[in-house]
Coordinates of C-alpha atoms and ligand atoms in Angstrom, one line a residue:
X1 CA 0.0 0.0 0.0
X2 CA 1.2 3.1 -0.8
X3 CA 0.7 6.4 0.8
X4 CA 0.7 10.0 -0.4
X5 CA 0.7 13.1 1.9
X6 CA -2.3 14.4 3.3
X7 CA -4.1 17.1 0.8
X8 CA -2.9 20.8 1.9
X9 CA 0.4 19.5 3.5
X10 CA 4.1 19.9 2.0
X11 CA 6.8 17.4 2.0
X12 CA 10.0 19.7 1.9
X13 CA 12.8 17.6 0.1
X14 CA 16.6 18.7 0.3
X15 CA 15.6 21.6 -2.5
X16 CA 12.7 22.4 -0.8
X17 CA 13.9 22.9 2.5
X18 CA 16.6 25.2 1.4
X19 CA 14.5 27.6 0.2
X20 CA 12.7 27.8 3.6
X21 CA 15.5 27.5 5.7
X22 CA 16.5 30.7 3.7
X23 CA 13.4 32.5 4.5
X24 CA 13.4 31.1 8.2
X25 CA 17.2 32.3 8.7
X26 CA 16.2 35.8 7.2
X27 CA 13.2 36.1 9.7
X28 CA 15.4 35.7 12.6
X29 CA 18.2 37.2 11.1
X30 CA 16.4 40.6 11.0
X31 CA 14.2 39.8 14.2
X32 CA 17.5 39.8 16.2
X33 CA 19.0 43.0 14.3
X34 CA 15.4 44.6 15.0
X35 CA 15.8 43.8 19.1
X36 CA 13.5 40.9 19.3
X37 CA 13.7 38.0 21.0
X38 CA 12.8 34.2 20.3
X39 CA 10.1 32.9 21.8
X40 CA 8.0 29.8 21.4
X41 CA 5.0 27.7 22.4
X42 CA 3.2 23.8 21.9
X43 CA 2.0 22.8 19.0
X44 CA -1.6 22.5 20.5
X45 CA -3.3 24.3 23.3
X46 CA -6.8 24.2 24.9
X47 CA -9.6 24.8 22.1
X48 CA -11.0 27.9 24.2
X49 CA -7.8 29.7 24.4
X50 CA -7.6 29.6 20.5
X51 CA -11.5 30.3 19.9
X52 CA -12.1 32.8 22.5
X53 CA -11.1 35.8 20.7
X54 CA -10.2 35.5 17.1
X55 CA -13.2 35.2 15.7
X56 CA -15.8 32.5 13.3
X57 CA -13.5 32.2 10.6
X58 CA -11.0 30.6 12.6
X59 CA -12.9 28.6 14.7
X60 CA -14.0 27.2 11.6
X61 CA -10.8 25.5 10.6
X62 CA -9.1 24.3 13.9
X63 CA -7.8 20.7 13.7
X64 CA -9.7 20.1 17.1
X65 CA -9.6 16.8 19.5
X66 CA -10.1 15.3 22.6
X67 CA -7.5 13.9 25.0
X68 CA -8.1 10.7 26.9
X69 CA -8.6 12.7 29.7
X70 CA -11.5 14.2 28.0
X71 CA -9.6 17.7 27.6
X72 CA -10.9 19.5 24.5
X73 CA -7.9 20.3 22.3
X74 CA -6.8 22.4 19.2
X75 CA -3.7 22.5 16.6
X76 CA -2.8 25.9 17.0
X77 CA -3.6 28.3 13.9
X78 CA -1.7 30.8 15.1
X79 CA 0.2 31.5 17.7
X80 CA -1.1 35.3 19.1
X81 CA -3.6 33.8 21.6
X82 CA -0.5 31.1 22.9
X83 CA 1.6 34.6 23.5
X84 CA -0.9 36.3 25.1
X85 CA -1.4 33.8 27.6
X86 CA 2.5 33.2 27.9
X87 CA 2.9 37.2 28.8
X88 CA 0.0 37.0 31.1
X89 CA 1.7 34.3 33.1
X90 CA 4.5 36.4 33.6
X91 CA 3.5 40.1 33.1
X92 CA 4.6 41.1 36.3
X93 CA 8.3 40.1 35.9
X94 CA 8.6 40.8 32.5
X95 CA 10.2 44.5 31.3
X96 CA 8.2 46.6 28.7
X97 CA 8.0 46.9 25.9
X98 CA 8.6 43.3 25.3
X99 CA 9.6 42.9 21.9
X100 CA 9.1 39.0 21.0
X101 CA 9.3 36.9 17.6
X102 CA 8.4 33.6 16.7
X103 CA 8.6 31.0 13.2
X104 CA 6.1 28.5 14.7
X105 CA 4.8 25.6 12.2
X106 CA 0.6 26.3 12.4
X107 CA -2.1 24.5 11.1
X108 CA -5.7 25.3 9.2
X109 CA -7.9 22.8 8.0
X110 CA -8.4 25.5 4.9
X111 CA -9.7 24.1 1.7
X112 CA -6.1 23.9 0.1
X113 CA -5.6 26.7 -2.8
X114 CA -3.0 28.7 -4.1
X115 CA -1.0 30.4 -1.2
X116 CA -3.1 28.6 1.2
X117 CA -2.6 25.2 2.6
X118 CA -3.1 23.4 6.0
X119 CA 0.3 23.7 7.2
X120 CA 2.7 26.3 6.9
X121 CA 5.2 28.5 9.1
X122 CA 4.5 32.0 10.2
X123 CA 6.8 34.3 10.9
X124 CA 5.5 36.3 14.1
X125 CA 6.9 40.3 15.2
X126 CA 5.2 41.6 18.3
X127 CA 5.5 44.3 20.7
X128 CA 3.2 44.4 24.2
X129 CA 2.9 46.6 26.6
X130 CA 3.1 49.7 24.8
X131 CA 0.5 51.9 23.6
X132 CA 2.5 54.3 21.3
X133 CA 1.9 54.3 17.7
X134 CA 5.3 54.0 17.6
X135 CA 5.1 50.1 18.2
X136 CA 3.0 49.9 15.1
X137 CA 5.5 51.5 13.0
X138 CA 8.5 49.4 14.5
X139 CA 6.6 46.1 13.8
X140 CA 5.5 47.6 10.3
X141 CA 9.5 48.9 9.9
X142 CA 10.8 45.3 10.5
X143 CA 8.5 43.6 7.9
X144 CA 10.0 46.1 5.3
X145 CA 13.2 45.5 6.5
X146 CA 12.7 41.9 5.8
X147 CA 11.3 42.4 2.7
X148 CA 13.8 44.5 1.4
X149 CA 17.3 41.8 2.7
X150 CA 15.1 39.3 0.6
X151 CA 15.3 41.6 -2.2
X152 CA 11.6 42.4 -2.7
X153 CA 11.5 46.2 -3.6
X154 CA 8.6 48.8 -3.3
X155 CA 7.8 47.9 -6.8
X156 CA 6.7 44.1 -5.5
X157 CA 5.0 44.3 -2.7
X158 CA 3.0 46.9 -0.8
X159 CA 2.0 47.2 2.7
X160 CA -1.7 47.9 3.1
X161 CA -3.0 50.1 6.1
X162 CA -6.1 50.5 7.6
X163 CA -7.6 51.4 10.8
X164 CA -10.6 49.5 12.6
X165 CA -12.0 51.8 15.0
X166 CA -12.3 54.7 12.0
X167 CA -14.5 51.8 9.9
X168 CA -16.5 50.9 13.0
X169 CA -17.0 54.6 13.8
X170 CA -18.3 54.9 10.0
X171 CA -20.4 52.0 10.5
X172 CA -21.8 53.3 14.0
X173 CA -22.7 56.5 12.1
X174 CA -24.2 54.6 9.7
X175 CA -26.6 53.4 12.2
X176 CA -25.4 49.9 12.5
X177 CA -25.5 48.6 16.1
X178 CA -22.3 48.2 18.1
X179 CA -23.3 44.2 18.2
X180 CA -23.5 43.9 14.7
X181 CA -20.2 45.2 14.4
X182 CA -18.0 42.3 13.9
X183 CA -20.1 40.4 11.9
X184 CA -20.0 43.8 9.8
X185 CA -16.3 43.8 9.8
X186 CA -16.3 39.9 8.8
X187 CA -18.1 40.6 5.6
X188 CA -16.0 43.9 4.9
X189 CA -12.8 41.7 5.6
X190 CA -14.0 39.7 2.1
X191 CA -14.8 42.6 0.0
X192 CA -11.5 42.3 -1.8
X193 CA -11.4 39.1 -2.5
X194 CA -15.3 38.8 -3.4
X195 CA -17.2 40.2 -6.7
X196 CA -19.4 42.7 -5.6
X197 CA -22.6 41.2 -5.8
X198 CA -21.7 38.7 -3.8
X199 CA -19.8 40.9 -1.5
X200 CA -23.4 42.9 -1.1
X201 CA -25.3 39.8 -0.6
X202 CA -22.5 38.9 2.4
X203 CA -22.7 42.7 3.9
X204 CA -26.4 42.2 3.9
X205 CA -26.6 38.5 5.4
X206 CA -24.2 40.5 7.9
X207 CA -27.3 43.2 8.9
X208 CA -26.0 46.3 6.8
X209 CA -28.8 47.5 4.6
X210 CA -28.0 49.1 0.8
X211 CA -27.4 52.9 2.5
X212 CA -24.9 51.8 5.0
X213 CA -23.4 49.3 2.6
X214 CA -22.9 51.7 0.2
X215 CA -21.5 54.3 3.0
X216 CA -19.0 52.3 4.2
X217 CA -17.8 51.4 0.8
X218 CA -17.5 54.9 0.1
X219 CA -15.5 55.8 3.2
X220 CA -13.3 52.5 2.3
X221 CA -12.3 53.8 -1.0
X222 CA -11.1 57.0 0.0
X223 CA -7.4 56.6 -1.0
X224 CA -5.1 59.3 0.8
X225 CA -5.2 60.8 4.7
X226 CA -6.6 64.3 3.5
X227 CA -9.7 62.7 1.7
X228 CA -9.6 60.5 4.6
X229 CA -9.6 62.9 7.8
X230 CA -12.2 65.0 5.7
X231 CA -14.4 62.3 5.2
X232 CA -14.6 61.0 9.5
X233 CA -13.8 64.6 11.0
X234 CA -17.4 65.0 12.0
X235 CA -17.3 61.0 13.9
X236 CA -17.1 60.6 17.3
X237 CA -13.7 59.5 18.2
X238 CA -12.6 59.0 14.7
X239 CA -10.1 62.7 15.1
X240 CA -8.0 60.8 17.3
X241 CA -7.8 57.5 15.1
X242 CA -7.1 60.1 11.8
X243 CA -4.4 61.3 14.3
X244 CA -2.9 58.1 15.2
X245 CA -2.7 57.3 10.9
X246 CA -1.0 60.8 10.3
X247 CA 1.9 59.6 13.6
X248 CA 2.0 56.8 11.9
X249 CA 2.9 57.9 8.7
X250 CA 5.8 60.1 9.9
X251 CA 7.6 57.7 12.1
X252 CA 7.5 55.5 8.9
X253 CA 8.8 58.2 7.4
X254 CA 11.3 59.2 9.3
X255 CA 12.4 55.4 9.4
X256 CA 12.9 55.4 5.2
X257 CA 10.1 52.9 5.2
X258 CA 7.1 54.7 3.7
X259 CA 7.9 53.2 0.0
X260 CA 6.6 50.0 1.2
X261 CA 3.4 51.6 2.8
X262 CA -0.1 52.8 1.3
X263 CA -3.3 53.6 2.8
X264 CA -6.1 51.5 2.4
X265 CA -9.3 51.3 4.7
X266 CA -10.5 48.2 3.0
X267 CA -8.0 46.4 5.2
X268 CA -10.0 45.2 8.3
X269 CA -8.5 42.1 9.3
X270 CA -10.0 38.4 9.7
X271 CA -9.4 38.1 13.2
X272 CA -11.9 39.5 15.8
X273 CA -9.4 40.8 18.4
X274 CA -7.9 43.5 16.4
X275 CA -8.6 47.1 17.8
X276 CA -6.2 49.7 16.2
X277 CA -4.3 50.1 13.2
X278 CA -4.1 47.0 10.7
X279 CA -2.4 46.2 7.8
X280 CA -1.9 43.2 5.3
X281 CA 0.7 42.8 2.5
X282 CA 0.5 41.8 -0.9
X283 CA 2.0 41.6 -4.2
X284 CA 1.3 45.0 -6.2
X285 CA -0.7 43.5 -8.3
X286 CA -2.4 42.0 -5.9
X287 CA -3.1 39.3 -7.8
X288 CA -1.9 36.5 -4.9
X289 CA -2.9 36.1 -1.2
X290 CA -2.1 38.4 1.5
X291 CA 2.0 37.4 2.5
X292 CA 1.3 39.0 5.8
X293 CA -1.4 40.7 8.1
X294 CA -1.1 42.2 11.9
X295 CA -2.8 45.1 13.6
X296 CA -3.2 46.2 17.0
X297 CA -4.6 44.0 19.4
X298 CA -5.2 46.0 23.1
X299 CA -8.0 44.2 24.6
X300 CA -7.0 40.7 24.2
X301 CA -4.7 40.0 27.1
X302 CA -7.4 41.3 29.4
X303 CA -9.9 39.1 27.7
X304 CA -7.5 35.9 28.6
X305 CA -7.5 36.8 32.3
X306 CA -4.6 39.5 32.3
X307 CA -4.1 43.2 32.7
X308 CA -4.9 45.5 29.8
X309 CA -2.4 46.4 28.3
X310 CA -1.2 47.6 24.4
X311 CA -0.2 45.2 22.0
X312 CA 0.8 45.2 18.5
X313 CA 2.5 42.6 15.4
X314 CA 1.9 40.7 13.0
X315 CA 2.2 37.2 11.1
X316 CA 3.9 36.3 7.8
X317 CA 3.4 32.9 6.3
X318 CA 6.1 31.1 4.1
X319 CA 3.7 30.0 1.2
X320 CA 2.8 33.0 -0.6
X321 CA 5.9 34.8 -0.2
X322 CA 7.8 31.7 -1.9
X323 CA 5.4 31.6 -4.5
X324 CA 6.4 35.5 -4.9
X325 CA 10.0 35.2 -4.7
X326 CA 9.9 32.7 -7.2
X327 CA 7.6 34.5 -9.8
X328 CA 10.0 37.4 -9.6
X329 CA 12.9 35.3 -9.9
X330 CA 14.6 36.2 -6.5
X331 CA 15.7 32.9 -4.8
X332 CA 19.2 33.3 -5.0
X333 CA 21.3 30.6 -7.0
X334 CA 23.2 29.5 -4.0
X335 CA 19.6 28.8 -2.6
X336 CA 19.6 26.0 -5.7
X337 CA 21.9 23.7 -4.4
X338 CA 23.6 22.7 -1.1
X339 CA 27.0 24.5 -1.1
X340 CA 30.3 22.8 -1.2
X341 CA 33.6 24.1 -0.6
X342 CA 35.9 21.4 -1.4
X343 CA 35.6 18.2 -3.1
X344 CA 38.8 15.2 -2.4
X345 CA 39.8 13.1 -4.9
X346 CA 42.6 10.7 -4.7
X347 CA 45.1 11.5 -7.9
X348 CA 46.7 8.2 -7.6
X349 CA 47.1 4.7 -6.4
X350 CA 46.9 4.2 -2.7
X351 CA 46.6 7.6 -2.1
X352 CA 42.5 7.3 -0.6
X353 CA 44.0 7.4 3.1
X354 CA 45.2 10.7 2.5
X355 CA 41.8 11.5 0.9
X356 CA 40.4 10.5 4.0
X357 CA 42.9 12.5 6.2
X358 CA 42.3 15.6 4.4
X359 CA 38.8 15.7 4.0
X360 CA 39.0 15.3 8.1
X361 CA 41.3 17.8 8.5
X362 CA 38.9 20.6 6.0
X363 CA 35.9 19.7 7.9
X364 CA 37.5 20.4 11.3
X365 CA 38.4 23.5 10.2
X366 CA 34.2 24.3 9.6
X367 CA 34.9 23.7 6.0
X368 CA 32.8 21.9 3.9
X369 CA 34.6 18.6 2.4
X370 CA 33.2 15.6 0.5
X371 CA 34.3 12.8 -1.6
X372 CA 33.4 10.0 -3.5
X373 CA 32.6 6.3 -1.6
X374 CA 33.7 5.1 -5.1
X375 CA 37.9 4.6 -5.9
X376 CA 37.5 5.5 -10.1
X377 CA 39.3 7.7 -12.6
X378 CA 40.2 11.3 -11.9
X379 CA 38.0 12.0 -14.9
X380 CA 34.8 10.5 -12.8
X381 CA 35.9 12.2 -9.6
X382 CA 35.9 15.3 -11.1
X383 CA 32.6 14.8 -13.1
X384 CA 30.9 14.3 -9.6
X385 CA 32.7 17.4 -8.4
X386 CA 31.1 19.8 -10.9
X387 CA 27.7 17.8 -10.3
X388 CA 28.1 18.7 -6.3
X389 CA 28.7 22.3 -6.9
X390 CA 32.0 22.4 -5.3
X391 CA 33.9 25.9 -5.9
X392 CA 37.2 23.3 -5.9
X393 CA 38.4 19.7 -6.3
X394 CA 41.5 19.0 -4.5
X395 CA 43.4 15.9 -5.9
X396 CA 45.5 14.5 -3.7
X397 CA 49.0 12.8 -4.9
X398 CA 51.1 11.8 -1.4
X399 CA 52.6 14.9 0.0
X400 CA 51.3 17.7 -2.7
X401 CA 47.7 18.3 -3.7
X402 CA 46.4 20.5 -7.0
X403 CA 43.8 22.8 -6.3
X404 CA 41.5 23.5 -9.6
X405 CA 38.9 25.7 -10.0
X406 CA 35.8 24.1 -11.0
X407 CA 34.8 27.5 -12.1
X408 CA 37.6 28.8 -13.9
X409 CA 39.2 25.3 -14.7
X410 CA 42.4 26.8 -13.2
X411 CA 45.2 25.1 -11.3
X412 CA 47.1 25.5 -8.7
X413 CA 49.9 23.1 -6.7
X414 CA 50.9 23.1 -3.8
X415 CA 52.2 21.1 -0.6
X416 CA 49.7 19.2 1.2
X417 CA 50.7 20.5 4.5
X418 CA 50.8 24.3 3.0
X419 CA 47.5 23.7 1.7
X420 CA 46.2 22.2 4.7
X421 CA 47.7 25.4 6.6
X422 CA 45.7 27.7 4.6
X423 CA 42.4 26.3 3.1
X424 CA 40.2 29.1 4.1
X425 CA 42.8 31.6 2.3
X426 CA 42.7 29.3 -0.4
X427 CA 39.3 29.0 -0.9
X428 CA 38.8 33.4 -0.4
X429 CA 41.5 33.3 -3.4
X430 CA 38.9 31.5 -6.2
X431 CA 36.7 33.0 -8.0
X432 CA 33.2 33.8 -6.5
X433 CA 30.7 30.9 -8.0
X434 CA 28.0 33.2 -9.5
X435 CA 31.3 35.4 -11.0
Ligands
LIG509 P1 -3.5 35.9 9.6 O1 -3.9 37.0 8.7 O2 -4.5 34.8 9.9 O3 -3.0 36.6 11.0 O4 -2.2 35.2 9.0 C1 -1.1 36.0 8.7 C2 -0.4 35.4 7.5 O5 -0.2 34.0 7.7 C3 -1.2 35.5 6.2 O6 -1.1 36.7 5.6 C4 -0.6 34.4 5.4 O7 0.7 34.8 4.8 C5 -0.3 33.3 6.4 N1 -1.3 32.3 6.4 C6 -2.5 32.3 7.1 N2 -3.2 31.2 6.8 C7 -2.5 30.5 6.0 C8 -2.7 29.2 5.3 N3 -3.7 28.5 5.5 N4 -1.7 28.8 4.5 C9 -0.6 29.5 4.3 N5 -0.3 30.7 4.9 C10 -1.3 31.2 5.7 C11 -2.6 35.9 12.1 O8 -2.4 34.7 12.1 C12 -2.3 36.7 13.3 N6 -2.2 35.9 14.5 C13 -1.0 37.5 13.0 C14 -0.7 38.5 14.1 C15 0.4 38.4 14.9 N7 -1.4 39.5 14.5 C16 -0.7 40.1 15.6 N8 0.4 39.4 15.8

């Protein structure tokens, strides 16, 4: 009998997991230049903790279960509600702002499509226990600074920005009730992604009649902060909300990020517990799934049993960004194969001990050194040396060893000793492999 993997799951062989160890290495990589710190959590939690705030859709697609115990169980689908309750457990010890990220593997039972599957890794930024719209714009910085060491430029991809509370104020003075509100938000969260009929049929099945749908949609397409600030001046609360959009726009500013950024109040966000600014990011044609989506999130610590206090970040999965990065041709070459630095072939008769001694002798010195199980021609030897990718093949004949280029072709002798001695110099010396 033969199996196949489960529909919506990834099997990730030697080329595949290269590529997302490169994207996993560039999350922390900038996470740890950005001042965050690693944290992370288990793989499944209680099903409350993971349906109590987020909202329908997610509940929806929890890979749920019971232990023998009777316990009622969940896969986590994200990992916000696990840190929330990790901070609560220690808020009193812990110093603010506490800047945290994570790359946890998560789980949806999604109907697989493109850019969504049933497991993936997220990359997580978030910042608690501060209220200043400052937070936003670090966690929004570091995604740009991400995107950018991966080579994605403004041209790309765009971060999208909303605000929450200025659509529910626009919706409250639109006469829709406070409790209708995320079910309102819910449908408005699908408007890009839906054709408008079906969008309107949604809004309505939500409780918005024609006026307010058409009201909201108006407000949503307002595309710059003067239009916008015009448009809620006269809401209650919204001036402040305007205010916080305007701060945030300078700090990204100021921070040489703004490229990256663009207004957009048709961003809402999924997930119920967001309460401030949110943003998602996309393509700029927007013709895949969102790569990434955050917001503010102030009330939900209190809501798991903690203090209230400010909270911010954002998620980025691995799919849709390496379905981008390979559409625009930006996985690096070296991404394409396993690197090699040397590769030891024995240039004579009897001379496989040495093989073995120098290939030791490399890879003690953190250098990457293989050979072949396989005592042939030189001409073989070096065949599988060029199929490895080794930047050199060093053929080894008793005390002296040639050094060739497998770029270049290019030879050089020396003593084995003196090469030994000096491998890393060596190696600096040859020609970079991409030239
Ligand atoms: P989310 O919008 O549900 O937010 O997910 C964020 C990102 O994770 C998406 O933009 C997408 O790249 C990726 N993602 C989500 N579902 C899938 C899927 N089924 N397959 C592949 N990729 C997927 C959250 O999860 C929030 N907890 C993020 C957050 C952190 N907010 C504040 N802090």
């Amino acid at each position: 009998m033969r199996f196949q993997s489960v529909k919506g799951t990834r099997d990730f062989y030697p080329d595949q997991m290269r590529l997302r160890n490169w994207i996993t290495d560039a999350w922390r990589r900038v996470s740890v230049r950005n001042g965050f710190e690693e944290y992370d959590a288990p793989i499944f939690e209680y099903l409350d903790l993971l349906t109590i705030k987020s909202g329908q859709e997610i509940a929806e697609q929890l890979f749920s279960f019971s232990d023998r115990g009777g316990r009622h169980l969940a896969i986590r689908p994200e990992i916000t509600p696990s840190l929330a309750r990790m901070v609560n457990a220690r808020i009193h010890s812990l110093p603010r702002p506490i800047k945290w990220f994570s790359v946890p593997r998560l789980c949806r039972a999604e109907n697989p499509q493109r850019g969504r599957l049933r497991e993936f890794f997220q990359w997580n930024i978030d910042i608690l226990g501060s209220d200043d719209v400052l937070a936003d714009a670090e966690c929004i910085f570091v995604a740009a600074d991400f995107l950018r060491e991966i080579g994605l430029t403004p041209g790309d991809v765009c971060v999208r920005i909303g605000s929450r509370p200025l659509t529910v104020a626009v919706l409250t003075a639109a006469g829709v009730p406070p409790q209708a509100a995320d079910a309102a938000l819910a449908a408005l969260d699908k408007r890009p992604r839906l054709p408008e009929e079906e969008f309107h049929k949604l809004a309505a099945e939500a409780g918005l009649t024609g006026e307010q749908i058409a009201r909201v949609c108006e407000f949503q397409d307002c595309g710059d902060l003067e239009r916008l600030e015009e448009a809620v001046g006269g809401l209650k609360g919204a001036p402040a909300h305007a205010a916080a959009l305007r701060d945030l726009w300078g700090h990204l500013a100021a921070m040489g990020v703004v490229d990256y950024c663009c207004l957009d109040m048709r961003i809402v966000r999924g997930l119920a517990y967001y309460t401030g600014i949110v943003y998602e990011i996309f393509d700029r044609d927007q013709s895949l799934r969102a790569i990434a989506g955050g917001g503010r999130y102030d009330d939900l610590l209190g809501v798991l049993g903690g203090p209230k206090i400010g909270a911010t970040g954002f998620g980025m999965g691995d799919v849709v960004l390496g379905i981008l990065l390979e559409e625009k041709g930006k996985v690096p070459q070296a991404v394409r194969s396993q690197p090699l630095d040397f590769f030891v072939i024995d240039g004579q008769e009897g001379a496989f001990q040495q093989v073995q001694r120098v290939v030791g002798a490399l890879r003690a010195r953190g250098l990457t050194a293989d050979f072949s199980y396989k005592r042939q021609p030189i001409g073989k030897q070096l065949r599988e040396a060029n199929r490895r990718g080794a930047r050199a093949a060093v053929i080894v004949r008793e005390d002296r060893v040639a050094v060739k280029d497998m770029a270049t072709g290019d030879q050089n002798d020396l003593g084995l000793e003196d090469f030994l001695g000096r491998a890393d110099r060596v190696l600096a010396d040859l020609r970079s492999p991409t030239g």
